[in-house]
Amino acid sequence: MLRLLAAMAIFVLSVHLQSTEAAGNQMPFEFEVIPYAGPETLEMEVVLSNTSSYPLGFEFPTSQKYEISINDEKGNEVYTYSKGKAFLQALQTLTLNPDESMIWKEHWNYVHEGQRVSEGKYHVKATLQARKLNGETLVTKETAEASVYISEKNPSFRHAKVSGEKGNYIVTGEARPVSGKLYYTIEDGHNELIAEQPLKTNTKGWEPFKIDVRIPAEKLPASGSVVLHLYERSKKDGSIIHSFPVVLENR
């Protein structure tokens, strides 16, 4: 009997704790947005993590789990995730166990009103669209914010695509020399996997290129990213200009 009463007391305390947190005191979850700015695409991870010791049930009014907006330094909105999308107009639920996370991935090609946005710092804001947590109404929508710097359009490389895995990759795209010769190297953030190699072009205009990459398995990192760096060396002083990183594989 004493064990039963103790168990019931723990259960009541757990329910009260969940209700208190859901009411807005201290949320038992973390919500964040992580932007990665590439040469031609902004990759964004939206992460929802259960930081409590009990399961969390999120209820959404539609199939849209989050909203993302991106503004320039003047406050002008240049990207809205939901724009042009249709969402199922029905209740949706998501359950996360303790220490479990849900990761959504989105991308943006830097284009606003038909043109690439200007170089500069941009503000990314994600808003969780859940309206209930474990049956309790969420008073406010949880938000996450981050800043990211978007570089100017690369004048020497564009439209890079990658296929393959485990050391065997094919990289295609377009390139043109602007003020020097073109090269590439491959590294994993710690070690150079392939030393500088020339990327030959025949004209001063845009040309398609194809790079076949073969890296021995023993040279590949156990974890991390394998990155091919395209770049140009200046005729004037040989310095590296117009760098264009291409992720071959995340391990």
mmCIF file of C-alpha atoms in Angstrom:
data_model
loop_
_atom_site.group_PDB
_atom_site.id
_atom_site.type_symbol
_atom_site.label_atom_id
_atom_site.label_comp_id
_atom_site.label_asym_id
_atom_site.label_seq_id
_atom_site.Cartn_x
_atom_site.Cartn_y
_atom_site.Cartn_z
ATOM 1 C CA MET A 1 0.000 0.000 0.000
ATOM 2 C CA LEU A 2 2.824 2.388 0.904
ATOM 3 C CA ARG A 3 4.542 1.634 -2.411
ATOM 4 C CA LEU A 4 1.303 2.327 -4.294
ATOM 5 C CA LEU A 5 0.820 5.650 -2.496
ATOM 6 C CA ALA A 6 4.430 6.629 -3.196
ATOM 7 C CA ALA A 7 4.028 5.786 -6.885
ATOM 8 C CA MET A 8 0.825 7.832 -7.085
ATOM 9 C CA ALA A 9 2.550 10.786 -5.412
ATOM 10 C CA ILE A 10 5.401 10.656 -7.938
ATOM 11 C CA PHE A 11 2.901 10.498 -10.814
ATOM 12 C CA VAL A 12 0.933 13.516 -9.524
ATOM 13 C CA LEU A 13 4.157 15.471 -9.039
ATOM 14 C CA SER A 14 5.295 14.625 -12.595
ATOM 15 C CA VAL A 15 1.973 15.743 -14.094
ATOM 16 C CA HIS A 16 2.085 18.990 -12.099
ATOM 17 C CA LEU A 17 5.666 19.658 -13.245
ATOM 18 C CA GLN A 18 4.738 19.095 -16.879
ATOM 19 C CA SER A 19 1.712 21.391 -16.587
ATOM 20 C CA THR A 20 3.755 24.114 -14.887
ATOM 21 C CA GLU A 21 6.414 24.018 -17.586
ATOM 22 C CA ALA A 22 3.855 23.941 -20.390
ATOM 23 C CA ALA A 23 2.140 26.977 -18.872
ATOM 24 C CA GLY A 24 5.260 29.016 -19.600
ATOM 25 C CA ASN A 25 7.542 28.969 -16.538
ATOM 26 C CA GLN A 26 10.444 26.942 -17.877
ATOM 27 C CA MET A 27 10.117 25.003 -21.088
ATOM 28 C CA PRO A 28 11.258 21.362 -20.930
ATOM 29 C CA PHE A 29 12.608 21.540 -24.464
ATOM 30 C CA GLU A 30 15.093 23.439 -26.596
ATOM 31 C CA PHE A 31 14.329 24.975 -29.974
ATOM 32 C CA GLU A 32 17.058 26.349 -32.238
ATOM 33 C CA VAL A 33 17.832 27.266 -35.826
ATOM 34 C CA ILE A 34 21.324 26.706 -37.235
ATOM 35 C CA PRO A 35 22.208 28.334 -40.588
ATOM 36 C CA TYR A 36 25.120 27.220 -42.794
ATOM 37 C CA ALA A 37 26.024 29.662 -45.562
ATOM 38 C CA GLY A 38 27.415 28.009 -48.685
ATOM 39 C CA PRO A 39 28.451 29.748 -51.908
ATOM 40 C CA GLU A 40 25.071 29.259 -53.567
ATOM 41 C CA THR A 41 22.729 27.951 -50.870
ATOM 42 C CA LEU A 42 21.897 28.679 -47.253
ATOM 43 C CA GLU A 43 21.298 25.399 -45.448
ATOM 44 C CA MET A 44 19.206 25.637 -42.275
ATOM 45 C CA GLU A 45 18.650 23.079 -39.527
ATOM 46 C CA VAL A 46 15.644 23.547 -37.251
ATOM 47 C CA VAL A 47 16.129 21.477 -34.098
ATOM 48 C CA LEU A 48 13.574 20.583 -31.424
ATOM 49 C CA SER A 49 14.997 18.670 -28.425
ATOM 50 C CA ASN A 50 13.369 17.147 -25.342
ATOM 51 C CA THR A 51 15.524 18.205 -22.378
ATOM 52 C CA SER A 52 13.183 16.777 -19.725
ATOM 53 C CA SER A 53 13.032 13.355 -18.056
ATOM 54 C CA TYR A 54 9.606 12.478 -19.485
ATOM 55 C CA PRO A 55 8.000 12.253 -22.961
ATOM 56 C CA LEU A 56 6.756 15.441 -24.569
ATOM 57 C CA GLY A 57 3.746 15.532 -26.866
ATOM 58 C CA PHE A 58 3.519 18.556 -29.166
ATOM 59 C CA GLU A 59 0.250 19.411 -30.914
ATOM 60 C CA PHE A 60 0.190 21.490 -34.102
ATOM 61 C CA PRO A 61 -2.940 22.994 -35.702
ATOM 62 C CA THR A 62 -1.689 22.108 -39.223
ATOM 63 C CA SER A 63 1.118 20.110 -40.818
ATOM 64 C CA GLN A 64 3.385 23.177 -40.600
ATOM 65 C CA LYS A 65 5.756 22.549 -37.690
ATOM 66 C CA TYR A 66 7.699 25.827 -37.884
ATOM 67 C CA GLU A 67 8.041 29.115 -39.703
ATOM 68 C CA ILE A 68 11.343 30.625 -40.855
ATOM 69 C CA SER A 69 11.900 34.230 -41.855
ATOM 70 C CA ILE A 70 15.121 35.917 -42.980
ATOM 71 C CA ASN A 71 15.667 39.677 -42.860
ATOM 72 C CA ASP A 72 18.494 41.878 -44.062
ATOM 73 C CA GLU A 73 20.212 44.434 -41.814
ATOM 74 C CA LYS A 74 17.556 47.036 -42.652
ATOM 75 C CA GLY A 75 14.791 44.707 -41.485
ATOM 76 C CA ASN A 76 13.505 43.870 -44.948
ATOM 77 C CA GLU A 77 12.204 40.318 -45.194
ATOM 78 C CA VAL A 78 13.902 38.414 -48.013
ATOM 79 C CA TYR A 79 12.743 34.847 -47.293
ATOM 80 C CA THR A 80 9.677 33.243 -45.717
ATOM 81 C CA TYR A 81 9.571 29.461 -45.442
ATOM 82 C CA SER A 82 5.786 29.113 -45.773
ATOM 83 C CA LYS A 83 5.432 31.420 -48.780
ATOM 84 C CA GLY A 84 3.992 29.502 -51.714
ATOM 85 C CA LYS A 85 3.543 26.301 -49.678
ATOM 86 C CA ALA A 86 0.322 24.484 -48.805
ATOM 87 C CA PHE A 87 -0.088 22.687 -45.467
ATOM 88 C CA LEU A 88 -2.571 20.052 -44.376
ATOM 89 C CA GLN A 89 -5.265 21.769 -42.316
ATOM 90 C CA ALA A 90 -5.580 19.070 -39.662
ATOM 91 C CA LEU A 91 -4.208 18.502 -36.175
ATOM 92 C CA GLN A 92 -0.737 16.995 -36.110
ATOM 93 C CA THR A 93 1.141 15.516 -33.146
ATOM 94 C CA LEU A 94 4.812 14.898 -32.455
ATOM 95 C CA THR A 95 6.146 12.936 -29.477
ATOM 96 C CA LEU A 96 9.746 13.204 -28.307
ATOM 97 C CA ASN A 97 11.182 10.946 -25.629
ATOM 98 C CA PRO A 98 13.739 12.237 -23.103
ATOM 99 C CA ASP A 99 16.982 13.332 -24.832
ATOM 100 C CA GLU A 100 15.382 12.795 -28.245
ATOM 101 C CA SER A 101 15.598 15.457 -30.967
ATOM 102 C CA MET A 102 13.831 16.183 -34.223
ATOM 103 C CA ILE A 103 15.875 17.854 -36.944
ATOM 104 C CA TRP A 104 14.301 19.465 -39.997
ATOM 105 C CA LYS A 105 16.428 20.753 -42.887
ATOM 106 C CA GLU A 106 15.563 23.592 -45.254
ATOM 107 C CA HIS A 107 17.514 25.572 -47.837
ATOM 108 C CA TRP A 108 17.351 28.889 -49.632
ATOM 109 C CA ASN A 109 19.115 29.862 -52.869
ATOM 110 C CA TYR A 110 19.658 33.519 -51.838
ATOM 111 C CA VAL A 111 17.143 34.704 -54.440
ATOM 112 C CA HIS A 112 14.596 37.393 -53.533
ATOM 113 C CA GLU A 113 12.241 38.867 -56.129
ATOM 114 C CA GLY A 114 14.199 37.227 -58.935
ATOM 115 C CA GLN A 115 17.670 38.414 -57.898
ATOM 116 C CA ARG A 116 20.396 37.211 -55.566
ATOM 117 C CA VAL A 117 20.477 39.249 -52.366
ATOM 118 C CA SER A 118 23.392 41.564 -51.622
ATOM 119 C CA GLU A 119 26.413 40.529 -49.602
ATOM 120 C CA GLY A 120 26.013 41.168 -45.902
ATOM 121 C CA LYS A 121 24.705 40.034 -42.539
ATOM 122 C CA TYR A 122 21.234 38.513 -42.321
ATOM 123 C CA HIS A 123 18.953 37.620 -39.408
ATOM 124 C CA VAL A 124 17.295 34.199 -39.314
ATOM 125 C CA LYS A 125 14.267 33.611 -37.083
ATOM 126 C CA ALA A 126 12.420 30.325 -36.590
ATOM 127 C CA THR A 127 9.077 30.040 -34.799
ATOM 128 C CA LEU A 128 7.706 26.756 -33.474
ATOM 129 C CA GLN A 129 4.074 26.382 -34.521
ATOM 130 C CA ALA A 130 3.012 24.042 -31.677
ATOM 131 C CA ARG A 131 -0.048 25.242 -29.752
ATOM 132 C CA LYS A 132 -0.164 22.580 -27.020
ATOM 133 C CA LEU A 133 2.408 20.663 -24.995
ATOM 134 C CA ASN A 134 1.258 17.516 -23.177
ATOM 135 C CA GLY A 135 -2.297 18.776 -23.454
ATOM 136 C CA GLU A 136 -1.551 22.198 -21.981
ATOM 137 C CA THR A 137 -1.940 25.326 -24.128
ATOM 138 C CA LEU A 138 1.313 27.117 -24.892
ATOM 139 C CA VAL A 139 0.878 30.789 -24.026
ATOM 140 C CA THR A 140 3.477 31.991 -26.543
ATOM 141 C CA LYS A 141 5.179 30.491 -29.558
ATOM 142 C CA GLU A 142 8.791 29.476 -28.964
ATOM 143 C CA THR A 143 11.301 31.258 -31.223
ATOM 144 C CA ALA A 144 14.966 30.815 -32.114
ATOM 145 C CA GLU A 145 17.249 33.331 -33.793
ATOM 146 C CA ALA A 146 20.648 33.334 -35.476
ATOM 147 C CA SER A 147 22.760 35.578 -37.694
ATOM 148 C CA VAL A 148 24.558 34.574 -40.859
ATOM 149 C CA TYR A 149 26.862 36.354 -43.312
ATOM 150 C CA ILE A 150 26.087 35.867 -46.996
ATOM 151 C CA SER A 151 28.984 36.500 -49.354
ATOM 152 C CA GLU A 152 28.780 38.031 -52.797
ATOM 153 C CA LYS A 153 28.185 35.861 -55.839
ATOM 154 C CA ASN A 154 31.323 33.943 -56.818
ATOM 155 C CA PRO A 155 32.603 35.177 -60.216
ATOM 156 C CA SER A 156 34.642 32.041 -61.011
ATOM 157 C CA PHE A 157 32.483 29.039 -60.023
ATOM 158 C CA ARG A 158 28.801 28.179 -60.027
ATOM 159 C CA HIS A 159 26.227 25.349 -60.089
ATOM 160 C CA ALA A 160 28.430 22.803 -58.296
ATOM 161 C CA LYS A 161 26.873 19.376 -57.721
ATOM 162 C CA VAL A 162 28.230 16.263 -56.012
ATOM 163 C CA SER A 163 27.466 12.560 -56.326
ATOM 164 C CA GLY A 164 29.115 9.541 -54.728
ATOM 165 C CA GLU A 165 30.299 8.486 -51.280
ATOM 166 C CA LYS A 166 33.041 6.768 -49.266
ATOM 167 C CA GLY A 167 35.947 8.347 -51.124
ATOM 168 C CA ASN A 168 34.548 8.101 -54.643
ATOM 169 C CA TYR A 169 32.917 11.321 -55.828
ATOM 170 C CA ILE A 170 32.055 13.165 -59.018
ATOM 171 C CA VAL A 171 31.879 16.953 -58.885
ATOM 172 C CA THR A 172 30.347 18.906 -61.762
ATOM 173 C CA GLY A 173 29.666 22.574 -62.295
ATOM 174 C CA GLU A 174 30.738 25.579 -64.313
ATOM 175 C CA ALA A 175 33.916 27.623 -64.058
ATOM 176 C CA ARG A 176 35.680 30.543 -65.681
ATOM 177 C CA PRO A 177 39.029 32.205 -64.927
ATOM 178 C CA VAL A 178 38.632 35.865 -64.034
ATOM 179 C CA SER A 179 42.160 37.015 -63.223
ATOM 180 C CA GLY A 180 44.303 33.906 -62.976
ATOM 181 C CA LYS A 181 44.292 30.093 -63.114
ATOM 182 C CA LEU A 182 41.867 27.694 -61.449
ATOM 183 C CA TYR A 183 42.753 24.953 -58.939
ATOM 184 C CA TYR A 184 41.279 22.683 -56.299
ATOM 185 C CA THR A 185 42.359 20.830 -53.177
ATOM 186 C CA ILE A 186 40.525 18.415 -50.868
ATOM 187 C CA GLU A 187 40.749 18.339 -47.063
ATOM 188 C CA ASP A 188 38.830 17.202 -43.992
ATOM 189 C CA GLY A 189 39.406 20.213 -41.765
ATOM 190 C CA HIS A 190 42.595 18.730 -40.286
ATOM 191 C CA ASN A 191 44.469 17.010 -43.099
ATOM 192 C CA GLU A 192 45.005 17.650 -46.792
ATOM 193 C CA LEU A 193 43.643 14.609 -48.610
ATOM 194 C CA ILE A 194 44.507 15.714 -52.153
ATOM 195 C CA ALA A 195 47.122 18.385 -52.846
ATOM 196 C CA GLU A 196 46.573 21.295 -55.212
ATOM 197 C CA GLN A 197 45.425 20.220 -58.669
ATOM 198 C CA PRO A 198 44.815 22.423 -61.742
ATOM 199 C CA LEU A 199 41.319 22.802 -63.180
ATOM 200 C CA LYS A 200 41.809 23.345 -66.885
ATOM 201 C CA THR A 201 39.607 25.660 -68.934
ATOM 202 C CA ASN A 202 39.841 26.573 -72.614
ATOM 203 C CA THR A 203 38.184 29.988 -72.730
ATOM 204 C CA LYS A 204 37.499 33.026 -70.559
ATOM 205 C CA GLY A 205 33.777 32.269 -70.517
ATOM 206 C CA TRP A 206 31.731 29.855 -68.439
ATOM 207 C CA GLU A 207 32.590 26.221 -69.151
ATOM 208 C CA PRO A 208 31.273 22.989 -67.651
ATOM 209 C CA PHE A 209 33.760 20.973 -65.612
ATOM 210 C CA LYS A 210 33.865 17.497 -64.142
ATOM 211 C CA ILE A 211 36.209 16.286 -61.398
ATOM 212 C CA ASP A 212 36.554 12.578 -60.585
ATOM 213 C CA VAL A 213 37.729 12.172 -57.011
ATOM 214 C CA ARG A 214 39.257 8.994 -55.614
ATOM 215 C CA ILE A 215 40.394 8.997 -51.981
ATOM 216 C CA PRO A 216 41.701 5.779 -50.357
ATOM 217 C CA ALA A 217 39.484 4.561 -47.515
ATOM 218 C CA GLU A 218 42.343 4.715 -45.012
ATOM 219 C CA LYS A 219 42.746 8.463 -45.626
ATOM 220 C CA LEU A 220 39.099 9.335 -44.981
ATOM 221 C CA PRO A 221 38.198 10.764 -41.566
ATOM 222 C CA ALA A 222 36.117 8.659 -39.176
ATOM 223 C CA SER A 223 33.827 11.662 -38.707
ATOM 224 C CA GLY A 224 33.530 15.193 -40.014
ATOM 225 C CA SER A 225 33.326 16.635 -43.521
ATOM 226 C CA VAL A 226 35.287 15.963 -46.693
ATOM 227 C CA VAL A 227 35.511 19.278 -48.558
ATOM 228 C CA LEU A 228 36.740 20.153 -52.047
ATOM 229 C CA HIS A 229 37.953 23.747 -52.322
ATOM 230 C CA LEU A 230 37.758 25.350 -55.750
ATOM 231 C CA TYR A 231 39.691 28.588 -56.111
ATOM 232 C CA GLU A 232 41.590 30.891 -58.409
ATOM 233 C CA ARG A 233 45.180 32.084 -58.001
ATOM 234 C CA SER A 234 45.738 35.713 -58.848
ATOM 235 C CA LYS A 235 48.030 36.485 -61.763
ATOM 236 C CA LYS A 236 49.352 39.440 -59.805
ATOM 237 C CA ASP A 237 50.749 37.747 -56.711
ATOM 238 C CA GLY A 238 49.580 34.129 -56.735
ATOM 239 C CA SER A 239 47.218 34.621 -53.792
ATOM 240 C CA ILE A 240 44.051 32.556 -53.480
ATOM 241 C CA ILE A 241 40.897 34.384 -54.592
ATOM 242 C CA HIS A 242 37.277 33.442 -55.320
ATOM 243 C CA SER A 243 37.288 30.410 -53.004
ATOM 244 C CA PHE A 244 34.299 28.093 -53.469
ATOM 245 C CA PRO A 245 33.969 25.203 -50.954
ATOM 246 C CA VAL A 246 32.043 22.083 -51.965
ATOM 247 C CA VAL A 247 31.123 19.508 -49.310
ATOM 248 C CA LEU A 248 31.696 16.033 -50.765
ATOM 249 C CA GLU A 249 30.445 14.093 -47.754
ATOM 250 C CA ASN A 250 29.553 14.501 -44.089
ATOM 251 C CA ARG A 251 30.725 11.410 -42.208
#
